[in-house]
mmCIF file of C-alpha atoms in Angstrom:
data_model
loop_
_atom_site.group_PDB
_atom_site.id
_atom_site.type_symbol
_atom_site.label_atom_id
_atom_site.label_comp_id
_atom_site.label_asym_id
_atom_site.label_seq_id
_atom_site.Cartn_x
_atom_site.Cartn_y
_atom_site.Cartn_z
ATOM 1 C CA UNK A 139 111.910 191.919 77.899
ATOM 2 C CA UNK A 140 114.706 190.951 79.847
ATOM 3 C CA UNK A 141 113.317 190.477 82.953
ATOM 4 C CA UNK A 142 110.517 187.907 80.953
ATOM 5 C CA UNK A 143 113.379 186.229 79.122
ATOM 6 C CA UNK A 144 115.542 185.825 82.302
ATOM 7 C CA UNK A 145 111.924 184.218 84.003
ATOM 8 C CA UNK A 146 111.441 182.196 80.768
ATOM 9 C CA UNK A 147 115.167 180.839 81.596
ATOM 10 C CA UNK A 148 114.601 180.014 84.917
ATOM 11 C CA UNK A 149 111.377 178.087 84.021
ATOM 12 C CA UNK A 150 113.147 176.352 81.365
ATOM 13 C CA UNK A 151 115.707 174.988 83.418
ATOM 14 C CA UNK A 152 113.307 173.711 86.389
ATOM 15 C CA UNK A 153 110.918 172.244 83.726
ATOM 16 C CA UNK A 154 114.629 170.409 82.592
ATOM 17 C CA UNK A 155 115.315 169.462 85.681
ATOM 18 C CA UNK A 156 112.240 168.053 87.179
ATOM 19 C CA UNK A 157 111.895 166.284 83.632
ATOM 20 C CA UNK A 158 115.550 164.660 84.045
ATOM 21 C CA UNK A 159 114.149 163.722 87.668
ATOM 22 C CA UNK A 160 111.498 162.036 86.612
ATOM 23 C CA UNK A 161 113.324 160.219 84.214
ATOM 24 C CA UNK A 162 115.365 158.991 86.740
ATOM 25 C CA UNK A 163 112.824 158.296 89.499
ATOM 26 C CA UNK A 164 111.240 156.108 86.444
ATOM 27 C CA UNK A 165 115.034 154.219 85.942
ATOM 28 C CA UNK A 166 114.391 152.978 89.147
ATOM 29 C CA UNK A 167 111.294 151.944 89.797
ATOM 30 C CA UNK A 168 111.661 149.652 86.161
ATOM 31 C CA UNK A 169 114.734 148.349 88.080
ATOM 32 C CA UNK A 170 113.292 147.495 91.288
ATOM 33 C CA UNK A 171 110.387 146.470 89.349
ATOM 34 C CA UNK A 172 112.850 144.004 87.138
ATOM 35 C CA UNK A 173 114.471 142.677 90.514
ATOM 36 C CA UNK A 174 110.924 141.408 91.964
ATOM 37 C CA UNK A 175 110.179 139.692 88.696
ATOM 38 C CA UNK A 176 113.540 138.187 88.724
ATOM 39 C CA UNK A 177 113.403 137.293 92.206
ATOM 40 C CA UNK A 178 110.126 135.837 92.261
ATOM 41 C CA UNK A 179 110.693 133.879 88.711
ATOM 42 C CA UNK A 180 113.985 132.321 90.319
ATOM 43 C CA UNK A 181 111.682 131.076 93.928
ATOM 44 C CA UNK A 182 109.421 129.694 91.754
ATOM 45 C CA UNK A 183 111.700 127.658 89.463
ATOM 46 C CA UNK A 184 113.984 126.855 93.002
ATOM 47 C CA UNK A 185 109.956 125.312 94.406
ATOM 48 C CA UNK A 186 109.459 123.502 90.948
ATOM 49 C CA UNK A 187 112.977 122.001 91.079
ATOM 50 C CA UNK A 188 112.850 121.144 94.522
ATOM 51 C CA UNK A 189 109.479 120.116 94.676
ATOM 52 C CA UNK A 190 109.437 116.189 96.534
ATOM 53 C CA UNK A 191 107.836 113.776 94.861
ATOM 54 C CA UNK A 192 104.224 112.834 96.247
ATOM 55 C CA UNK A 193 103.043 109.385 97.243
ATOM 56 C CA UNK A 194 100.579 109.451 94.319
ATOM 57 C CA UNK A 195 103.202 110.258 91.532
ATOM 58 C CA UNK A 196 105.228 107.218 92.522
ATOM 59 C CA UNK A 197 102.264 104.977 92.487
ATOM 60 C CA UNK A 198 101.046 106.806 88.872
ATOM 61 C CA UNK A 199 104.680 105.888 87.436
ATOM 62 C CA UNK A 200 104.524 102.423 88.123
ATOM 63 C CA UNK A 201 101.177 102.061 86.897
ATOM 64 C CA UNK A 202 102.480 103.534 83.941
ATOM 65 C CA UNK A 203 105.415 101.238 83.610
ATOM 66 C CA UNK A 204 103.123 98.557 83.751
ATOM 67 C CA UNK A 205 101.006 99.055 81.348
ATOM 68 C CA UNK A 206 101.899 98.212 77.461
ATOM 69 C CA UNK A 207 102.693 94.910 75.627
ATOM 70 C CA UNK A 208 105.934 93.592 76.542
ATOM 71 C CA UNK A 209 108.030 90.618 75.594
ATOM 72 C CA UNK A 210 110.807 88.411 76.835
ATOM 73 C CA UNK A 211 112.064 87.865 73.414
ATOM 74 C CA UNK A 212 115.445 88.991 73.734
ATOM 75 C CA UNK A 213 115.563 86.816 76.845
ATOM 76 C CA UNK A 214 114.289 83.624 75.317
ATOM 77 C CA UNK A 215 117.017 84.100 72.119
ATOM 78 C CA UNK A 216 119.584 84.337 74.722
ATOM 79 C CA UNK A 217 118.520 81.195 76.774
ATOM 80 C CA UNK A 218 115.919 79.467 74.852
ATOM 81 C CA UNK A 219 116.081 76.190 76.833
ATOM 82 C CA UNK A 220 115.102 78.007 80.503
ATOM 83 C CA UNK A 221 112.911 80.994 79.107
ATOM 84 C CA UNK A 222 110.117 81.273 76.651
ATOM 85 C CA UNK A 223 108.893 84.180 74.476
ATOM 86 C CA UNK A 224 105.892 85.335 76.769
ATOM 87 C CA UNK A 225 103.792 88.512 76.311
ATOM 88 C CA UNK A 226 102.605 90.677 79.048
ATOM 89 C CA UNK A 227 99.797 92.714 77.869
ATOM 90 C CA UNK A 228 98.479 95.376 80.634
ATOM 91 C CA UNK A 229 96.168 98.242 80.193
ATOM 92 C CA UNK A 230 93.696 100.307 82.980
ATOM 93 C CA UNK A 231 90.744 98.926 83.628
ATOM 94 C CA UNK A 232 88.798 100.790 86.696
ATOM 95 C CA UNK A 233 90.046 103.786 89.487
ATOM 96 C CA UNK A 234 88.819 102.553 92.998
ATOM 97 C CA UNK A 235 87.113 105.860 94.777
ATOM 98 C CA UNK A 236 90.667 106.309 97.174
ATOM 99 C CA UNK A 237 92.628 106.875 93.791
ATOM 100 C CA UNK A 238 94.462 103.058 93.358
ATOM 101 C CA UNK A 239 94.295 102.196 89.879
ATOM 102 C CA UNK A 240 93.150 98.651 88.824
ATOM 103 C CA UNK A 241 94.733 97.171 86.323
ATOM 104 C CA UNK A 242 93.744 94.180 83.909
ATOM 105 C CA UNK A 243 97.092 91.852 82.931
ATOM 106 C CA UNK A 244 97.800 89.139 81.131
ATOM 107 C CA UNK A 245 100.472 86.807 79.633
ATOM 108 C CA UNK A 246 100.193 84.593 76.814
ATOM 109 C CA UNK A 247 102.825 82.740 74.754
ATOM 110 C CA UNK A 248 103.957 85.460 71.717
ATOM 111 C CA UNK A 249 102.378 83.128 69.208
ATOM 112 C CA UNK A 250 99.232 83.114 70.337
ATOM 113 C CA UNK A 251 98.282 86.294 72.374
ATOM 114 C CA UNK A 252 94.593 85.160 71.937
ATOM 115 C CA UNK A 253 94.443 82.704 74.258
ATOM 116 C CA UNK A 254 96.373 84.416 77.654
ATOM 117 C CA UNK A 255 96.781 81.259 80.495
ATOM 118 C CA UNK A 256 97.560 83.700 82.904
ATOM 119 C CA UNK A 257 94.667 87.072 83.234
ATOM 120 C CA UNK A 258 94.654 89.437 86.640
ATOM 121 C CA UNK A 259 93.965 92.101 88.110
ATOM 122 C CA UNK A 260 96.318 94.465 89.789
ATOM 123 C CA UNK A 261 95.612 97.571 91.862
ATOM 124 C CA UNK A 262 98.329 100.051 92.606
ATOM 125 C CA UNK A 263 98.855 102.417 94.977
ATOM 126 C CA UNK A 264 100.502 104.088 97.614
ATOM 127 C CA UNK A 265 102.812 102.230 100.147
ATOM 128 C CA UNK A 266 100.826 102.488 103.702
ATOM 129 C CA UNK A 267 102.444 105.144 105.831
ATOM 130 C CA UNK A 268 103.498 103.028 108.313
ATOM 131 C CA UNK A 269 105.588 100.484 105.828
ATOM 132 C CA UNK A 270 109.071 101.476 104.264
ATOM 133 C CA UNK A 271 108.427 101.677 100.971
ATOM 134 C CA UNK A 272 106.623 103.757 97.767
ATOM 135 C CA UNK A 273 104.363 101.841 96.217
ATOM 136 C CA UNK A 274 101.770 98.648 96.685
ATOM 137 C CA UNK A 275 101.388 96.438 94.312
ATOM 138 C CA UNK A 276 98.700 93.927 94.903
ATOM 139 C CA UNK A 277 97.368 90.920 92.585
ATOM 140 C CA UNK A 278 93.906 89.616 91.832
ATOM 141 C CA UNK A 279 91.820 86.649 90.601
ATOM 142 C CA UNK A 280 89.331 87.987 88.106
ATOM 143 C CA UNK A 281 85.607 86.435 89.523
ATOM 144 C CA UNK A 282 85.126 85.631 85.170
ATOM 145 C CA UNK A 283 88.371 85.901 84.104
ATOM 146 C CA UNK A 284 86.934 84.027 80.507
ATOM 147 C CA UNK A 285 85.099 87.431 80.036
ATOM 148 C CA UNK A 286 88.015 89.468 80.079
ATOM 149 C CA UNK A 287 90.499 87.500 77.678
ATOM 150 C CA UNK A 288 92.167 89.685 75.631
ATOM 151 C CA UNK A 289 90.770 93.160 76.925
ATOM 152 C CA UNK A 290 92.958 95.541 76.198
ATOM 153 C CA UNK A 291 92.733 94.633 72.523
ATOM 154 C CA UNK A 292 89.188 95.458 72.504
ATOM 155 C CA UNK A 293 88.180 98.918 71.917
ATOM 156 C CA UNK A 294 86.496 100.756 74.939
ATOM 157 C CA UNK A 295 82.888 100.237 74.297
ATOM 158 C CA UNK A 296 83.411 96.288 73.882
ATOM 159 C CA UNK A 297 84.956 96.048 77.540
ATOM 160 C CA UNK A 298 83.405 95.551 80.832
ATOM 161 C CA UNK A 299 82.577 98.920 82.352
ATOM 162 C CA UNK A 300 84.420 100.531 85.554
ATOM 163 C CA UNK A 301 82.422 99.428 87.705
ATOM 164 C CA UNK A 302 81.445 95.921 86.702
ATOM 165 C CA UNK A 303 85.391 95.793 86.677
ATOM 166 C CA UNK A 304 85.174 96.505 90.596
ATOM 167 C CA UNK A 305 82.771 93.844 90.999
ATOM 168 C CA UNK A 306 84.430 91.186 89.320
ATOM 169 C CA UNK A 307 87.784 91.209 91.626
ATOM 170 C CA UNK A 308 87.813 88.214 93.249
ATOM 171 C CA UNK A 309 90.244 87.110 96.036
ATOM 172 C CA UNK A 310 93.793 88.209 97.065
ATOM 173 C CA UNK A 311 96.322 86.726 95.244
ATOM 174 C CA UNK A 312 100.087 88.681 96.157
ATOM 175 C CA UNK A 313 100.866 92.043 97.518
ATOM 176 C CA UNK A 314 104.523 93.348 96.237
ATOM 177 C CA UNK A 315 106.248 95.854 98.041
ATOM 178 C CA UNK A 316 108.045 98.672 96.041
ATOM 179 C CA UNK A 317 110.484 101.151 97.214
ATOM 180 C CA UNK A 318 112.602 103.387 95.019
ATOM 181 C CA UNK A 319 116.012 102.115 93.547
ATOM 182 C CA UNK A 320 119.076 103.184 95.042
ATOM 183 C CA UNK A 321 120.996 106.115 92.779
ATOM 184 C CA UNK A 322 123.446 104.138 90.305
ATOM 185 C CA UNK A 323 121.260 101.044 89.971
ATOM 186 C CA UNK A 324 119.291 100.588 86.797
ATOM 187 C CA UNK A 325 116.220 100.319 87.918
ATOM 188 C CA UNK A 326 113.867 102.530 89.485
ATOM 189 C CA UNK A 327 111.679 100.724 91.323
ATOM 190 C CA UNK A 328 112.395 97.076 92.997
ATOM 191 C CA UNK A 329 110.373 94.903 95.827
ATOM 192 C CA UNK A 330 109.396 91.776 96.654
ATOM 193 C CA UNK A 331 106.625 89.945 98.382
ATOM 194 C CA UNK A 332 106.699 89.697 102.327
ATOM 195 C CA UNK A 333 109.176 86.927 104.254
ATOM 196 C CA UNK A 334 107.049 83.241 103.790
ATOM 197 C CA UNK A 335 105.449 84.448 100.547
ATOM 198 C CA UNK A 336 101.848 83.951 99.831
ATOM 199 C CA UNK A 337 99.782 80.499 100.075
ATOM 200 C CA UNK A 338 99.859 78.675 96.927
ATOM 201 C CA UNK A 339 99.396 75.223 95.611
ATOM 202 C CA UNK A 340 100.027 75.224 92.044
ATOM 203 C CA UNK A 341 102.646 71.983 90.678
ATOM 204 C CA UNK A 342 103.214 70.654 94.219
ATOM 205 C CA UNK A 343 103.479 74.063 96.102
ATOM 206 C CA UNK A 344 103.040 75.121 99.130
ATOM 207 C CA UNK A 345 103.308 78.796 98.626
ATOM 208 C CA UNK A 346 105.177 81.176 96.066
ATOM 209 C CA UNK A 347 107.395 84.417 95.943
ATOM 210 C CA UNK A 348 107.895 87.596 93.606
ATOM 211 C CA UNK A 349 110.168 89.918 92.881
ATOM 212 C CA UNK A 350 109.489 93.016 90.767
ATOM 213 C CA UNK A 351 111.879 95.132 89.355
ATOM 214 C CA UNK A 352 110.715 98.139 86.873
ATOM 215 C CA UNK A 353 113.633 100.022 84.939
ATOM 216 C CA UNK A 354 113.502 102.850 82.439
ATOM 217 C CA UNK A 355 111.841 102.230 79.001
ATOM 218 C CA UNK A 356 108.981 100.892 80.907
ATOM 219 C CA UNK A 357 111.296 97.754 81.348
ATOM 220 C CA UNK A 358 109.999 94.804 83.811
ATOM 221 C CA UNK A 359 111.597 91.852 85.375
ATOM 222 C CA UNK A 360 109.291 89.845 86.933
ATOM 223 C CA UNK A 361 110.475 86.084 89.286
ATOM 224 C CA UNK A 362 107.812 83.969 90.239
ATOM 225 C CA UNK A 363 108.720 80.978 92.369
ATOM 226 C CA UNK A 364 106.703 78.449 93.653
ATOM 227 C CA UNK A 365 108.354 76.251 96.856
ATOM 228 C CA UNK A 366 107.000 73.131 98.741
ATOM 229 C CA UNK A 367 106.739 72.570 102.179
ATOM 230 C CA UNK A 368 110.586 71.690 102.521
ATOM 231 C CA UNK A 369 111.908 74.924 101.317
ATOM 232 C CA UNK A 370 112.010 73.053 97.982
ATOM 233 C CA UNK A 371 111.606 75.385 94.242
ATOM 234 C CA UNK A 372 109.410 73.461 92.154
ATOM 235 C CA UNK A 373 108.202 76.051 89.473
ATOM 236 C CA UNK A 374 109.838 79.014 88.244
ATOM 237 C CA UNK A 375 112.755 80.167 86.536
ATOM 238 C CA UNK A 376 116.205 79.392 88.728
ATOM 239 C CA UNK A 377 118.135 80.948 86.995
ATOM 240 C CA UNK A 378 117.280 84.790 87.143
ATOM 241 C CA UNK A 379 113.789 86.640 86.509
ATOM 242 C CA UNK A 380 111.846 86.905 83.118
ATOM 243 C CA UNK A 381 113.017 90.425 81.208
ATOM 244 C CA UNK A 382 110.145 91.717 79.676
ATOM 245 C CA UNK A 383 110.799 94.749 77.217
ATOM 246 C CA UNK A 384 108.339 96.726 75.311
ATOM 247 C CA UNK A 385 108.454 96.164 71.315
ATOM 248 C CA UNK A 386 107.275 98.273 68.337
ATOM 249 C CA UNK A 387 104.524 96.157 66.297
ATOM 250 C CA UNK A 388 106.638 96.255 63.655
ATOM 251 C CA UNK A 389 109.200 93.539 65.322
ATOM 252 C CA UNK A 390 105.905 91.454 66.171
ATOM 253 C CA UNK A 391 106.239 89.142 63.083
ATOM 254 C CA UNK A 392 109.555 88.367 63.648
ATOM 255 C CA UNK A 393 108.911 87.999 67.232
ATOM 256 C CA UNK A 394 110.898 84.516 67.667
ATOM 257 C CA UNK A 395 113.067 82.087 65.407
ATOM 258 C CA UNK A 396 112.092 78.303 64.934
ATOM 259 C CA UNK A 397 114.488 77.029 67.097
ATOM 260 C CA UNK A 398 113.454 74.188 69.427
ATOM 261 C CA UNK A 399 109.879 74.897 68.442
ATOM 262 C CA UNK A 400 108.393 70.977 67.940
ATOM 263 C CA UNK A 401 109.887 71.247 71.890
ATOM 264 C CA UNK A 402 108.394 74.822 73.274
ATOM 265 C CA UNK A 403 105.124 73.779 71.660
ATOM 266 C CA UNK A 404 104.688 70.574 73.590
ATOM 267 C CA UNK A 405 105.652 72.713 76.867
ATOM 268 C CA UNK A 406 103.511 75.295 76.242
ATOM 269 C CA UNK A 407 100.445 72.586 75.959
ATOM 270 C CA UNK A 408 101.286 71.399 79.017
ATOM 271 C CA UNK A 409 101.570 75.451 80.902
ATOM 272 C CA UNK A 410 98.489 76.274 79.311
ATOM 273 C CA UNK A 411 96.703 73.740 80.454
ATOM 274 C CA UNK A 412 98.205 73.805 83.769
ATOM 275 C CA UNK A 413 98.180 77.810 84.492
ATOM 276 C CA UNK A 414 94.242 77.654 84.249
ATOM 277 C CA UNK A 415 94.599 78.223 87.834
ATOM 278 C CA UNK A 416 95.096 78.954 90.896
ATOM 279 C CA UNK A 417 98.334 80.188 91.520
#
């Protein structure tokens, strides 16, 4: 009996200590196992922090900026004799098969968004390699530009289709270069058409320029100038571009007060029936 309690003993005391082994052969491997799972969760937040910005993403931001109804209303309050209450009204129309993104625009006075003076098309998309800058912004006649009036209003299934969108872009208006704002400026994306401008002979032109300039809150500052063959400005604001901000619907009906209205109105006429167009 002593010898089998003695054996009992012993067998106790190994069963102890290969169970207090274990235990601590499993400590470890949980750690180790802990470690990988940290390591690996921290190089995969480091890649998604670090990750560069593609091409595409720059070109799908600005499309995004774009689109939206905008107005220069707090512009026009400011400085109602050199700017008017416009609204931009921009939505996506059609995807070209490389990925640009077409867009349908257009601008009408804030009174009467019905009757735009000014509709295009704009495709957007990656800068060419080979150029310095993000993102390509190039304008469009629209070959029946009285079938698209007011088409982002319009729900889907009263639009032209994708592809009847393709077909109806008509000839090369502007292309605006866009590269990324500096850090510390407020915008994010600012560019201008190419030295000389683009043929045009709207008012006495000869050609025009642009500048673009979108900030954050989907923000756009847009200056069209038209010049004559002397170097001469003979349309456009002098002055500084249009600020066009974005504005609930609720601020709509109170878009504008009545001052110098009998005056605006007779301008518009005459810029509505002028803009009709070829610019």
């Amino acid at each position: 009996m002593g010898i089998e309690a003695a054996s009992n003993s012993e067998t106790a005391s190994s069963s102890a200590a290969a169970a207090a082994g274990g235990g601590g052969g499993w400590s470890r491997a949980r750690g180790v196992v802990a470690k990988t799972l940290l390591l690996i969760g921290g190089a995969l937040l480091l890649k998604r922090l670090t990750k560069s910005t593609t091409r595409w993403d720059h070109a799908r931001l600005v499309s995004r900026s774009l689109s939206g109804e905008k107005f220069s209303k707090d512009q026009a309050s400011r400085d109602p004799d050199h700017y008017f209450n416009f609204r931009l009204l921009t939505c996506p129309a059609a995807e070209m098969v490389d990925g640009s993104k077409v867009l349908y625009f257009e601008q009408a006075f804030w009174r009467t968004p019905q009757k735009p003076f000014r509709q295009r098309f704009y495709m957007v998309k990656p800068c060419p390699k080979e150029l310095k800058c993000d993102v390509e912004l190039s304008t469009y006649a629209i070959r029946d530009a009285e079938e698209y009036k007011n088409f982002c209003d319009r729900s889907k299934d009263q639009r032209p289709l994708p592809e009847e969108v393709i077909g109806d872009i008509a000839e090369h208006l502007t292309t605006i270069h866009l590269k990324r704002c500096d850090r510390g400026k407020r915008c994010l994306y600012e560019g201008s058409t190419p030295t000389g401008g683009f043929p045009n002979s709207w008012n006495g032109a000869s050609y025009s320029t642009s500048e673009l300039s979108v900030l954050r809150n989907n923000e756009i500052h847009v200056w069209d100038r038209g010049y004559d063959d002397d170097g001469n400005q003979v349309w456009g604001p002098k002055d500084g571009p249009y600020e066009f901000k974005s504005a609930p619907a609720s601020s709509t009906n109170d878009m504008f007060t009545p001052l110098s209205f009998p005056i605006q109105q007779s301008v518009e006429k005459r810029i509505e029936g002028s803009f009709v167009l070829r610019e």
